[in-house]
Each structure stands twice: as C-alpha cells, then as structure tokens.
Coordinates of C-alpha atoms in Angstrom, one line a residue:
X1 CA -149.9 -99.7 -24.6
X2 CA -153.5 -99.2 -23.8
X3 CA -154.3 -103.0 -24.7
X4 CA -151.0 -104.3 -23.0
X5 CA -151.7 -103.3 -19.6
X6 CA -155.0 -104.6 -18.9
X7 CA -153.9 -107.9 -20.5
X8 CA -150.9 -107.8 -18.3
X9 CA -153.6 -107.8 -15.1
X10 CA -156.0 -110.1 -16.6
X11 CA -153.0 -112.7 -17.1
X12 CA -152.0 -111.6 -13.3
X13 CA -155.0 -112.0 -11.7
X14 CA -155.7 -115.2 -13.4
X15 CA -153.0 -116.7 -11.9
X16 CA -153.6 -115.1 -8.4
X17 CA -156.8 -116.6 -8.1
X18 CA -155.6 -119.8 -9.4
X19 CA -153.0 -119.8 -6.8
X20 CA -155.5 -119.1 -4.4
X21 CA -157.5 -122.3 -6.0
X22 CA -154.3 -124.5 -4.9
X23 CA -153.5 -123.4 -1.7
X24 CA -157.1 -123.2 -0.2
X25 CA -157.6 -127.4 -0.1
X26 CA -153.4 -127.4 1.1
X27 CA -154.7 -125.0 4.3
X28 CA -157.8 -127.0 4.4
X29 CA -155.8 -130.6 5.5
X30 CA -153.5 -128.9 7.3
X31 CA -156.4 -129.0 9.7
X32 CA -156.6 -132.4 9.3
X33 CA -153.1 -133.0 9.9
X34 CA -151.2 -135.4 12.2
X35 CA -147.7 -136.8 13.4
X36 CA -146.8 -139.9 10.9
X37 CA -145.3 -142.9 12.4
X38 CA -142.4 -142.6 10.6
X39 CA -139.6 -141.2 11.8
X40 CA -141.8 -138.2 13.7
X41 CA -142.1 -140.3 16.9
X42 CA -138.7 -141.7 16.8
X43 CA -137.1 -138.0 16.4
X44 CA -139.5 -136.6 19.0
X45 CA -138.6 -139.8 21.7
X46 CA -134.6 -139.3 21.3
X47 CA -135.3 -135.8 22.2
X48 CA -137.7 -136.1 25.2
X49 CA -134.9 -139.1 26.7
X50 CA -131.4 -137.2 25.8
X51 CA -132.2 -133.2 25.4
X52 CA -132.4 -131.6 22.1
X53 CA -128.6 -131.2 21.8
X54 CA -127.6 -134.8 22.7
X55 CA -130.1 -136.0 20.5
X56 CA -129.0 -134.2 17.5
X57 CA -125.2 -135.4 18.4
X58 CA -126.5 -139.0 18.9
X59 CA -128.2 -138.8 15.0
X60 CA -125.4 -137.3 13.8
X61 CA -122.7 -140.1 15.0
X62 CA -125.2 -142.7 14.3
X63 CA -127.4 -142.1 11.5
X64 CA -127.1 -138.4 9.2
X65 CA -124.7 -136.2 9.2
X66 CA -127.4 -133.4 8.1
X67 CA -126.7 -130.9 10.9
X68 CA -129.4 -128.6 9.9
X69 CA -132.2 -131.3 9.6
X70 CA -131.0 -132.9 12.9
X71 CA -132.0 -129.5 14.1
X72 CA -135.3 -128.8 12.9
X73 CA -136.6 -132.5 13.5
X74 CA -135.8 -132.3 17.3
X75 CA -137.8 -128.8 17.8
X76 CA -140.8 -131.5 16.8
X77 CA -144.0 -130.4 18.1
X78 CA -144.7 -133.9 19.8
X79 CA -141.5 -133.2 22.2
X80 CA -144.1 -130.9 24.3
X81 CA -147.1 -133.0 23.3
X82 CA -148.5 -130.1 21.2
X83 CA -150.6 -131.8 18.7
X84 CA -151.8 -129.1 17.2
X85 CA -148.6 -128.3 15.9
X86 CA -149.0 -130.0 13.3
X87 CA -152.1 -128.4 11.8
X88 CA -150.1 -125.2 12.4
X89 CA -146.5 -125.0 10.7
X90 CA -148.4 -126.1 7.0
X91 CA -149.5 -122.9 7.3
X92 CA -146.7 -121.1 8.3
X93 CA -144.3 -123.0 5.4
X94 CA -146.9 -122.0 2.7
X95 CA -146.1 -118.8 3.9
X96 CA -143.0 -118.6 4.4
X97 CA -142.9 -120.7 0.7
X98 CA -145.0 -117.8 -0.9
X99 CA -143.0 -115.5 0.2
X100 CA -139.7 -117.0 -1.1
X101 CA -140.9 -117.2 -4.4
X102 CA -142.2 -113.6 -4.3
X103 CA -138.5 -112.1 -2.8
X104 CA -137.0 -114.3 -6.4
X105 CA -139.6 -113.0 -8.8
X106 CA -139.3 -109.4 -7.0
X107 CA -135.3 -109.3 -7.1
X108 CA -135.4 -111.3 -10.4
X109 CA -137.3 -108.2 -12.2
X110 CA -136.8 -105.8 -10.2
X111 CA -135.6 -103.0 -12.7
X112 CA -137.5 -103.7 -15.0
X113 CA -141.1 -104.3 -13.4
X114 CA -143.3 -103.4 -11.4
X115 CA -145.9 -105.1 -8.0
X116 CA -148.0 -106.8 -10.8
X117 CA -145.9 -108.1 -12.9
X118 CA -143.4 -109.7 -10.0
X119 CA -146.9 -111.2 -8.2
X120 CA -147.9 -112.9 -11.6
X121 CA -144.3 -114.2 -12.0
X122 CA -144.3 -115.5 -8.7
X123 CA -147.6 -117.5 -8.7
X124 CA -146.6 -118.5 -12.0
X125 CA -143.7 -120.2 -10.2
X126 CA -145.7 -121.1 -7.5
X127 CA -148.1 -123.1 -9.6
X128 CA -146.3 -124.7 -11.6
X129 CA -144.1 -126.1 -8.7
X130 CA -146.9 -126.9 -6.4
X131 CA -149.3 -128.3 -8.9
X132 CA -146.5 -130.7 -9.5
X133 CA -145.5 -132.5 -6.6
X134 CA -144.3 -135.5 -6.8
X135 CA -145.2 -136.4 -3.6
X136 CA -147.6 -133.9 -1.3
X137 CA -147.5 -135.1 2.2
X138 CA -143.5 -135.8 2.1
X139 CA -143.2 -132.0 0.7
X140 CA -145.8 -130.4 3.0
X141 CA -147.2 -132.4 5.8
X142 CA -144.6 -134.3 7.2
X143 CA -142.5 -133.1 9.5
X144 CA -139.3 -135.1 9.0
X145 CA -139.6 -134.3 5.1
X146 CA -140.0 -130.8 5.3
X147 CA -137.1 -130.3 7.9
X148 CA -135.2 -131.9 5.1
X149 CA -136.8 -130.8 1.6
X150 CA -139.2 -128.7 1.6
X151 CA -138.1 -125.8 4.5
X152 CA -134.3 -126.1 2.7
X153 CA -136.5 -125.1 -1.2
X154 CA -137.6 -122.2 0.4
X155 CA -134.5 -121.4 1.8
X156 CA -132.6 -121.8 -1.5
X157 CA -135.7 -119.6 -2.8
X158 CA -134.6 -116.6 -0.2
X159 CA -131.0 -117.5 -1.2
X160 CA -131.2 -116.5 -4.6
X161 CA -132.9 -113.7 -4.0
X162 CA -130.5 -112.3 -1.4
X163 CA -127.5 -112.7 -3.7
X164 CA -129.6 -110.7 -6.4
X165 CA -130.3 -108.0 -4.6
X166 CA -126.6 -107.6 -3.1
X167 CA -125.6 -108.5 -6.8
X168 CA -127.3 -104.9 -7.2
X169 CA -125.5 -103.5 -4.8
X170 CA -122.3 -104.4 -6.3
X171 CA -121.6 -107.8 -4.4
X172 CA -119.3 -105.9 -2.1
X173 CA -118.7 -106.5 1.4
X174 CA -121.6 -105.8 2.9
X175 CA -121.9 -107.2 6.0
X176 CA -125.7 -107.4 6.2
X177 CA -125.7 -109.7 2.9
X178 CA -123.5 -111.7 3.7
X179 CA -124.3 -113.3 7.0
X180 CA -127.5 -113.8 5.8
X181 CA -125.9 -115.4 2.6
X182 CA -123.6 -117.8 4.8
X183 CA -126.0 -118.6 7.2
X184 CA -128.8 -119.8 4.1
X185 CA -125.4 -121.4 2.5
X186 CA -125.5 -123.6 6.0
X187 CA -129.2 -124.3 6.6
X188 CA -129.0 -125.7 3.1
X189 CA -125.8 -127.3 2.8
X190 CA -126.8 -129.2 6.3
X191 CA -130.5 -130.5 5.3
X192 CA -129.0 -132.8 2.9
X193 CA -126.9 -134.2 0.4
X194 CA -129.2 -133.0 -2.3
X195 CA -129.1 -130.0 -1.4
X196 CA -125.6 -129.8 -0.7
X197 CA -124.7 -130.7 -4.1
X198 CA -127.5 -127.7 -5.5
X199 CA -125.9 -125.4 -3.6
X200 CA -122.1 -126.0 -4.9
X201 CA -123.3 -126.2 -7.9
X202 CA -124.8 -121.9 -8.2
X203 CA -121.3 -121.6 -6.6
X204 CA -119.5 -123.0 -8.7
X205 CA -121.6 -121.2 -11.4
X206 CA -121.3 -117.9 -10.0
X207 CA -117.3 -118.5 -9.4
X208 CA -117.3 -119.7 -13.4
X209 CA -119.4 -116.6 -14.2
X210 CA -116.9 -114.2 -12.5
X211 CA -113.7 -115.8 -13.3
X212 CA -114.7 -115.2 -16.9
X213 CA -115.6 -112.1 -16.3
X214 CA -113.6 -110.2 -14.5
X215 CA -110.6 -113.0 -14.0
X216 CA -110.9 -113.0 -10.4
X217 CA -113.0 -114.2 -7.9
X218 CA -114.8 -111.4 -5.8
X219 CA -114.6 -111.9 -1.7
X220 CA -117.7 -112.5 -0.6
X221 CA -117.8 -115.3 -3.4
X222 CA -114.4 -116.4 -1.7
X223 CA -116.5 -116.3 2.1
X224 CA -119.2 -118.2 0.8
X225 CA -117.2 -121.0 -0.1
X226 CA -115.1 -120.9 2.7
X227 CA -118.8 -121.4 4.7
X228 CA -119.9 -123.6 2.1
X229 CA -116.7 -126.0 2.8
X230 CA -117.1 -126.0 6.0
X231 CA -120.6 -127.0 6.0
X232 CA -119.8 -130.0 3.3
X233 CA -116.8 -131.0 6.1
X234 CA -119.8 -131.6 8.9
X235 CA -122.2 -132.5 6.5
X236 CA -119.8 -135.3 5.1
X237 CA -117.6 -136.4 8.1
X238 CA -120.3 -137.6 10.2
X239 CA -120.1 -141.2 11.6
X240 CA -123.8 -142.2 11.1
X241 CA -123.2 -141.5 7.2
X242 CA -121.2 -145.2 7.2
X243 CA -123.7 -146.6 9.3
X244 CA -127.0 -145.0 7.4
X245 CA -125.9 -146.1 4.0
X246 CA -122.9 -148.6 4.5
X247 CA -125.4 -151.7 4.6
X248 CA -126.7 -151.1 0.8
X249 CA -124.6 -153.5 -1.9
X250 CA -125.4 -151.5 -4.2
X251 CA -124.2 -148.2 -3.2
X252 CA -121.5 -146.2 -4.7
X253 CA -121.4 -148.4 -7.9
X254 CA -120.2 -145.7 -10.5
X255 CA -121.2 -147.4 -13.4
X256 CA -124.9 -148.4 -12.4
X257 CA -125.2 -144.7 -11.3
X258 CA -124.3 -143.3 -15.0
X259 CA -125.9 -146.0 -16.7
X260 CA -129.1 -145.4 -14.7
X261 CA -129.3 -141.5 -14.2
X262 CA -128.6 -141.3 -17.8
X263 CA -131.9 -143.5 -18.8
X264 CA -133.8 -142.0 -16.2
X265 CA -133.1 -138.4 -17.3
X266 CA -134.7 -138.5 -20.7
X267 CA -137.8 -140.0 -19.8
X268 CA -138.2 -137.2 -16.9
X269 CA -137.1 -134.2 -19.2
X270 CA -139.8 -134.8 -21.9
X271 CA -142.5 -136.0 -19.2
X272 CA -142.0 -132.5 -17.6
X273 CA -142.2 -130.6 -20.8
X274 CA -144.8 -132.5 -22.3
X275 CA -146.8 -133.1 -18.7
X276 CA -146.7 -130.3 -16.5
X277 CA -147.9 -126.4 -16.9
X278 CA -144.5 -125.2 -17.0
X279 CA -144.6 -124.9 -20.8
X280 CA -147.2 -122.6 -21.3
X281 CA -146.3 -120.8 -18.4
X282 CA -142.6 -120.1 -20.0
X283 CA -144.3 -119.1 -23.0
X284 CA -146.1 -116.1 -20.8
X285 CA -142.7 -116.0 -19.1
X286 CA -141.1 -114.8 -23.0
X287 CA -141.9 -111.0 -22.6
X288 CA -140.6 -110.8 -18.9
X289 CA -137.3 -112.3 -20.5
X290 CA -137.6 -109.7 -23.3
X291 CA -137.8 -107.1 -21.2
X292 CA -134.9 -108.2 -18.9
X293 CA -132.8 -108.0 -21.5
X294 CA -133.2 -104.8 -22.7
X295 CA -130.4 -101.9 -21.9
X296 CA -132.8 -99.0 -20.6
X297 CA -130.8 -98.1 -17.7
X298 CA -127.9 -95.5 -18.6
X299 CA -124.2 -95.0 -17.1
X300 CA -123.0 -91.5 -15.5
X301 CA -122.6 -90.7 -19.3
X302 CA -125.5 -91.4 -20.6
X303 CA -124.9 -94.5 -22.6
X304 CA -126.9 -98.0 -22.0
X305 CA -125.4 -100.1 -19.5
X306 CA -124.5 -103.7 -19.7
X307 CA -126.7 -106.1 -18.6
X308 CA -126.1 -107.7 -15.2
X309 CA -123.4 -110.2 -14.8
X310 CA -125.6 -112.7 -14.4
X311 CA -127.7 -112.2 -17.8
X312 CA -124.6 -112.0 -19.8
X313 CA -123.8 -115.8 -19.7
X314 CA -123.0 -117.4 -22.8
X315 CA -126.8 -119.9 -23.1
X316 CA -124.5 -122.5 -23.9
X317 CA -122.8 -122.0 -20.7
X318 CA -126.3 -121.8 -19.0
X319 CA -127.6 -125.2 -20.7
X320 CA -124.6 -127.4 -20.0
X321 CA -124.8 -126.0 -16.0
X322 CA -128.4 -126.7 -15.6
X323 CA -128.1 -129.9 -17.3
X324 CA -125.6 -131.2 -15.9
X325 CA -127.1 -130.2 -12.1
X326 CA -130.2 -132.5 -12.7
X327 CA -128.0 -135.3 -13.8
X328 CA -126.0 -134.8 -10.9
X329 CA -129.1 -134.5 -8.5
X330 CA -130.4 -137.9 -10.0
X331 CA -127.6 -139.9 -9.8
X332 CA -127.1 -139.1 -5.6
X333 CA -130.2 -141.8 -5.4
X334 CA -128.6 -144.1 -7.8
X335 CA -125.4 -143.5 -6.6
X336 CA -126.8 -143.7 -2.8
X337 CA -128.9 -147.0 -2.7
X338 CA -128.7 -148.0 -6.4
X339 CA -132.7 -147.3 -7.2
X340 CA -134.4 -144.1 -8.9
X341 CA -135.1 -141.2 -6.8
X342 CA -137.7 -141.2 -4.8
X343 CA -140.6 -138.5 -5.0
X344 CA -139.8 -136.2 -2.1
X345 CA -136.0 -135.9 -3.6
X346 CA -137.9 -135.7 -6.9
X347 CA -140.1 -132.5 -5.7
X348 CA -136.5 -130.7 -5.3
X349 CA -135.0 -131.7 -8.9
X350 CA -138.2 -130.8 -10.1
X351 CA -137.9 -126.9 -8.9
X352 CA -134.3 -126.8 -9.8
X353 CA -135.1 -128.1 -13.2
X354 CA -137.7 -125.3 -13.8
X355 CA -135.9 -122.2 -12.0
X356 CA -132.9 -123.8 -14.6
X357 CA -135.5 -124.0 -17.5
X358 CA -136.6 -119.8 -17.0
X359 CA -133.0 -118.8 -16.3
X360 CA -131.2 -120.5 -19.4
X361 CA -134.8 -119.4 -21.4
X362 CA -134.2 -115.7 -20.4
X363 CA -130.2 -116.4 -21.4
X364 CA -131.3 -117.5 -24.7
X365 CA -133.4 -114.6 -25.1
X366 CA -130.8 -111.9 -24.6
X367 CA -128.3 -114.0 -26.7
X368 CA -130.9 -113.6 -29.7
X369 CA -132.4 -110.2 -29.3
X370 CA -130.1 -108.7 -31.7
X371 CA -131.5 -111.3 -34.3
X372 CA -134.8 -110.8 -33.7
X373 CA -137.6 -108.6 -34.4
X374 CA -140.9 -109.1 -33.1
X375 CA -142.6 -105.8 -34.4
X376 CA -142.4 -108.0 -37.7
X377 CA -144.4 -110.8 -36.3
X378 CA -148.2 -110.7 -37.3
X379 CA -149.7 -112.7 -33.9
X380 CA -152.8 -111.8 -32.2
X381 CA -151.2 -111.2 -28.8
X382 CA -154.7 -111.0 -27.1
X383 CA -155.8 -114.5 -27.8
X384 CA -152.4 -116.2 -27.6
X385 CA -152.0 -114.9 -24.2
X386 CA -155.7 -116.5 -23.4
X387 CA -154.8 -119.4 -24.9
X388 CA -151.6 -119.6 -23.2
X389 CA -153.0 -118.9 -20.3
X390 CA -156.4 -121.2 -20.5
X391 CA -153.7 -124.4 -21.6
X392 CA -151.4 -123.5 -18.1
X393 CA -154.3 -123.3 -15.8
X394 CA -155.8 -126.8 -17.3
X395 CA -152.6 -128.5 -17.1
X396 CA -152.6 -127.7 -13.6
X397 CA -155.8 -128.5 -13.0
X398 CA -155.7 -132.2 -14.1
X399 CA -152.2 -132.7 -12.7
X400 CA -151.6 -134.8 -10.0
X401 CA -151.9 -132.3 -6.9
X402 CA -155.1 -130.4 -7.4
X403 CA -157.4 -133.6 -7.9
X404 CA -156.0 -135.3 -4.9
X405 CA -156.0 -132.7 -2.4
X406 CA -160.0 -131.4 -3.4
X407 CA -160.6 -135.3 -3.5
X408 CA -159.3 -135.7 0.0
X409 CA -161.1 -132.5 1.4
X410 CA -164.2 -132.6 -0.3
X411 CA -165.1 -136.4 0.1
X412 CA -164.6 -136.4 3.7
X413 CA -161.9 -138.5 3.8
X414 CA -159.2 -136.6 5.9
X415 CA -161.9 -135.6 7.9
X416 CA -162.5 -139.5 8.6
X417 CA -158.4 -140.1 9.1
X418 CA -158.4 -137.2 11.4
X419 CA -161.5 -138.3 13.6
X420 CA -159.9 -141.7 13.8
X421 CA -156.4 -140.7 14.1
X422 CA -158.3 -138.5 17.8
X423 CA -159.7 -142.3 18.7
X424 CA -156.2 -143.7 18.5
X425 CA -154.9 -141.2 20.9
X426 CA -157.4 -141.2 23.1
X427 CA -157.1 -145.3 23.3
X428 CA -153.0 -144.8 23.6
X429 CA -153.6 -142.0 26.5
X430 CA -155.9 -144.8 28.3
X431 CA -153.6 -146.0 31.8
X432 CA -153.8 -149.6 32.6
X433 CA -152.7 -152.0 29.6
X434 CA -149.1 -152.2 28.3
X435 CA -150.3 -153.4 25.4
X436 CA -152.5 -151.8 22.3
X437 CA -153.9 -153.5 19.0
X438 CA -154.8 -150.8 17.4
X439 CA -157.6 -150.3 14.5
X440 CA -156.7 -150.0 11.0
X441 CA -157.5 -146.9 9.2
X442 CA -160.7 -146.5 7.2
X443 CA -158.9 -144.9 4.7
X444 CA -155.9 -143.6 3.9
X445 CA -156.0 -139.9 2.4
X446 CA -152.8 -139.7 0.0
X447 CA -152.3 -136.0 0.5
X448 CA -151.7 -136.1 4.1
X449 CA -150.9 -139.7 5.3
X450 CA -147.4 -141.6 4.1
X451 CA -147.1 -145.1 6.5
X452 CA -149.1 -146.1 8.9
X453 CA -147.2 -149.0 11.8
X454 CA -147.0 -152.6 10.8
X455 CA -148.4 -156.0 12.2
X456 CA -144.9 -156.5 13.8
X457 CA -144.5 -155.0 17.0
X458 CA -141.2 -155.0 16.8
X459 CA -141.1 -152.7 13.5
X460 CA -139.3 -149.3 14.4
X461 CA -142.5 -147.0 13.8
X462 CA -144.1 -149.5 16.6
X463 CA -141.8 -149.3 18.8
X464 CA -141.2 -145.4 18.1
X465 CA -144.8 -144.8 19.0
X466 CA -145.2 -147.6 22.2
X467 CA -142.1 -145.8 23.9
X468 CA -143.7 -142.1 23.4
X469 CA -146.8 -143.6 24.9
X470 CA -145.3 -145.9 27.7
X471 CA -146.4 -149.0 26.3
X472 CA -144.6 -152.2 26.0
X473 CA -146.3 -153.1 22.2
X474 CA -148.4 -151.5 20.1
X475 CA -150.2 -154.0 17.1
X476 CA -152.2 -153.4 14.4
X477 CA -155.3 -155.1 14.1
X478 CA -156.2 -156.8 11.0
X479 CA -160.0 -155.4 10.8
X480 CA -161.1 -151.8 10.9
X481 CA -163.8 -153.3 13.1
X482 CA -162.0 -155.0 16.0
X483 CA -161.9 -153.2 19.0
X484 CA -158.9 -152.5 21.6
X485 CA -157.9 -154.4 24.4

C-alpha cells in the first residue's frame, strides 16, 4: 500500500500537467481567434434583419430542423458586433468541457475513489479525446460547429453524469434530476441528427438494461423518452430538412450506406487502437475497472451488495451496443450525402467510441473477476505503470493536435492571421466604396482558420460578409500584395 499511493499520484499528476501541456497553446489561439466566413456571418445577418426568434423559425422551415443549434448560432457574438467574443467563449467551453469530463469521472467512481483518482481519470479522458481531434477549429473555434458538436459533447458529458448520480439515488422521481435530465435530453437531441441518434441509443440501452432487470421500465426512464420523442418530432419534422438535404442523388441509398459504413468501420477501429493514446491509457484505466467491480459496500444486513445496475450488463450485451452505435453514427453521413463522415461529425464518433471502449472494458472486467487472480501475477507494477504511462503521453504528443496547435502559436502564424484578419476589418469598416477586393491571407493557421470567401462575389460566404458590412461585393484578390480599392 505504501508503494501504491505515490504511484497512484505520480501517474495523476503526470497527466495533470500533460493536460495542462494541451490546453495552454488551445487558450493561447483562442486569442487569436476570429468569425469564419462560413456560416458565422450568414447566421449573425438573419438575426440582426429578422430578430433572434424569426430567425431561428426562418432556419428551421428553410434549412435545419436542429432547434437547439438554431438557438445557439443566433446568440452569435457578431449580432452586437462584439468581436472579442470570439477570443472569449474558447475559454469558457474548455471549461465548461473540463468540467464535464470531471462530473463523469467523479460520478463514474465515485464509491470507490477518491479527488485524485477521479482528476487522473478525467484528464485521462480529456487527453485522449482532445489530442485526437479530427478536426480542431470545427470542434473548438468555430462558432457554428461548436453550437452543433462540440457544446452538445459536453452536454452529453453532464448527461451521463447526472443520470449516475440519480442512478445512486435510486432513479426515483426526483424532481431536481429530472428536469435537468430532460432539458440535456433536448439540448442534445436538437443540435443534431448525430446526436439525436447517440442519445436514443443510451436510452434505449438503459430501457434494455432495466427491462432485463427488473421487467419493467422505471418512470423517469418512461419521462425521458416521452421528452426525447418529442424532441426527435421537432428535430425531424422540420421543412428545411427536405430542402437542406433533398438536392443530394445520393442520399438515403440503403445499400451504399451499409456497404460503405461497413468498410469504413474497420479501417477506423484499428486506426484508433493502433493510432491514438487511448490504448495505453485503458491499460492505466484496468485497476479503476477492478476496483469498480469489487462488492465492498454492504446491505442493512451486512452482506455485499450487488453491483450497480449499470455494471451488471452481460459484456456481450455492452459490445454489440457500442458497436453497433458507431456503425450507426457512420452511416448518418453515408446515409445523408452518400460520402464518409466528415471530421467534425468524426470528433463526436470518436468520444462515443472511447467512452464505449472504457465502459464495455470495465463490463468485461467484472464479468471475469471471478476467473481471475492477479495476486498470482509476477509484474513489476512500478515500471509497467511508467511505461504505460511514458507510451500514452508520446502518443499524444505526436498526434495530430499537439504539433499543430504549438506549430501555429509558436511560429507566429496565428499571430500573422489575426493581425491581418484586424486589416480586413478595418478596410470593410472604411465608408465610401460599395465594393472591396480584399487581400488573401499570408497564411492560413489550420488550428483556427476553416474557409476563407472565394473569387466569386456571388459565393454565399461573400455575400454573407458584404451584407454585414453594407457592401454591394466583396472579392478576393489574387495576390497577398495587391492593395484595396
């Protein structure tokens, strides 16, 4: 015991600090930050002209029926011209992000663990999501793909944690619980389809779980998916679903959808075992899970009590939910437009694929403890834990987040997109001409910028950004170099 608990805090603080080493250069360009053309302007004009609930009505009948998302995108910081805005809420969603992966780690263990233990697990999930992303700006910097993506993660984060901790109350009818529970089940169900079918699906898991169980369904299981129903109605029935996706020839084809989801699964499975962190960090993860399912806590009479309802899933059960929810998240793009998914839907498969991954691991684990005996095992604990430890920190390291962003902030280059990003405003805010060619960038910096407007005036993120400013046209120059009008 004496060697356990410092080795406990060195493998804690280790990845503290290396959590710390990640979300320094994130803070860092949020300073750098700015409004993309795409889609930010457009949101922020339709609110400015109709109001911010006639715009969100207008979207809805004519483009998304993601109520929630329609929401957030028309509280835009460019509707009040607040710039700074968007050097501001980065900050406040890695926040608000920490903290959601701290409330699961803390409810996840929480009889069984202690403040360390839940702040290692929770960087540990923090880290091996966020050193991950499949695309940084579309998670974390812009606006429009937060409202939709990464804001609803975090919610489904706090989600899980909530129905944990009224799990330990006995999943009664408290009324607290529960309206947070329904209005999560909304916020998420209403960012998008994605999410939508995420959220059914640890419904319908939950509902499997207790059916089997008890052979009944509990009421507050009952009132969630009364609320989730509702929310798939308005999510579902909107107009501007027809109109958003109805000009694709290749949407809704069944068998392409299968055919492709299936090949692209495979591929994506191994690459995230083999590729990412996340399989050293389970293998830290393994004595969590042992403890978890071990039967310390004792009835009225004294005798061990069952694990929770949740850790007495048959692993089978566990592996054939989880699978089949990341080949059902997938195939929405496939299904949707008829090509792979892109990365931002691809940074939310990825954390359902890994908060899948530790759950069915920790299932596994009570499954087999009666078969196993690690007191037998001859391992030096001490180094494997280094070594463990050493190969998750590495992996992160060198995977596709931390280079970039320390690349971007250290060479100067957001620095240079944000000073020139200032000149273009400054020439836009100029009265007079009705008409701007505007300077390419310099550079583009990959963790914060995602499209810049195109040589044809008429292209939407043109036109988006010539109506906030009054212009007639705004063009894009073919040199750096040449000058405004």
């Amino acid at each position: 015991m004496r060697e356990s608990m410092p080795l406990a805090r060195v493998v804690t603080s280790a990845l503290l600090v290396f959590a710390g080493v990640l979300v320094v250069p994130l803070l860092a360009l949020a300073t750098y930050n700015h409004p993309s053309p795409t889609d930010d302007y457009c949101f922020a004009n339709t609110a400015m002209q109709y109001g911010f609930w006639e715009a969100q009505q207008l979207y809805y009948d004519g483009w998304t029926g993601r109520f929630f998302h329609n929401f957030i995108v028309h509280t835009n910081p460019l509707v009040i011209g607040w710039y700074g805005g968007y050097k501001v809420y980065p900050f406040i969603f890695l926040a608000i992000l920490m903290g959601s992966f701290y409330a699961l780690s803390s409810q996840w263990i929480y009889r069984a663990f202690g403040i360390g233990p839940k702040a290692a697990l929770a960087a540990g999930l923090f880290i091996g999501f966020m050193a991950t992303l499949a695309s940084i700006p579309e998670y974390l910097y812009w606006y429009t793909g937060l409202a939709s993506y990464g804001l609803s993660s975090a919610l489904f984060l706090l989600l899980l944690a909530t129905l944990l901790a009224h799990q330990r109350k006995g999943f009664g009818l408290q009324p607290s619980y529960l309206l947070i529970e329904s209005v999560l089940v909304a916020a998420i169900i209403g960012s998008s389809e994605m999410t939508m079918v995420l959220m059914l699906s640890v419904l319908g898991l939950i509902s499997f779980v207790d059916l089997l169980q008890r052979r009944r369904l509990s009421l507050p299981i009952l009132i969630l998916w009364v609320v989730a129903g509702v929310s798939c109605y308005f999510l579902m029935k909107a107009p501007g679903n027809a109109i958003r996706l109805g000009g694709n020839p290749n949407s809704s084809n069944i068998p392409l959808t299968l055919i492709s989801s299936l090949r692209y699964a495979g591929p994506y499975v191994i690459q995230q075992i083999v590729r990412t962190p996340w399989l050293p960090l389970s293998l830290l993860y393994l004595p969590i899970a042992w403890k978890l399912s071990e039967r310390v806590d004792l009835d009225a009479s004294g005798r061990p009590m069952d694990l929770p309802p949740y850790l007495r899933v048959h692993p089978v059960l566990g592996m054939l939910h989880g699978s089949a929810t990341i080949l059902a998240l997938i195939s929405l793009h496939f299904y949707g437009v008829g090509i792979a998914p892109i990365p931002r839907l691809i940074n939310v498969v990825n954390l359902t694929f890994w908060l899948s991954w530790i759950y069915n691991l920790t299932l596994w684990v009570a499954f087999l403890r009666p078969r196993l005996n690690p007191d037998r095992w001859q391992v030096n604990t001490r180094m494997l834990t280094y070594v463990l430890l050493v190969w998750a920190i590495a992996s992160a390291a060198v995977g596709p987040v931390i280079p970039v962003v320390y690349g971007d902030w250290l060479s100067g280059r957001a620095a240079q997109y944000d000073h020139e990003m200032e000149q273009r405003y400054a020439q836009l805010a100029k009265p007079g001409s009705q008409v701007s060619l505007i300077a390419p960038l310099s550079n583009y910096p990959v963790s914060l910028f995602l499209e810049d407007i195109h040589a044809d005036p008429k292209y939407l993120w043109n036109r988006c950004w010539a109506d906030y400013y009054h212009k007639k046209t705004i063009l894009l120059a073919e040199k750096p170099n040449q000058s405004a009008p």
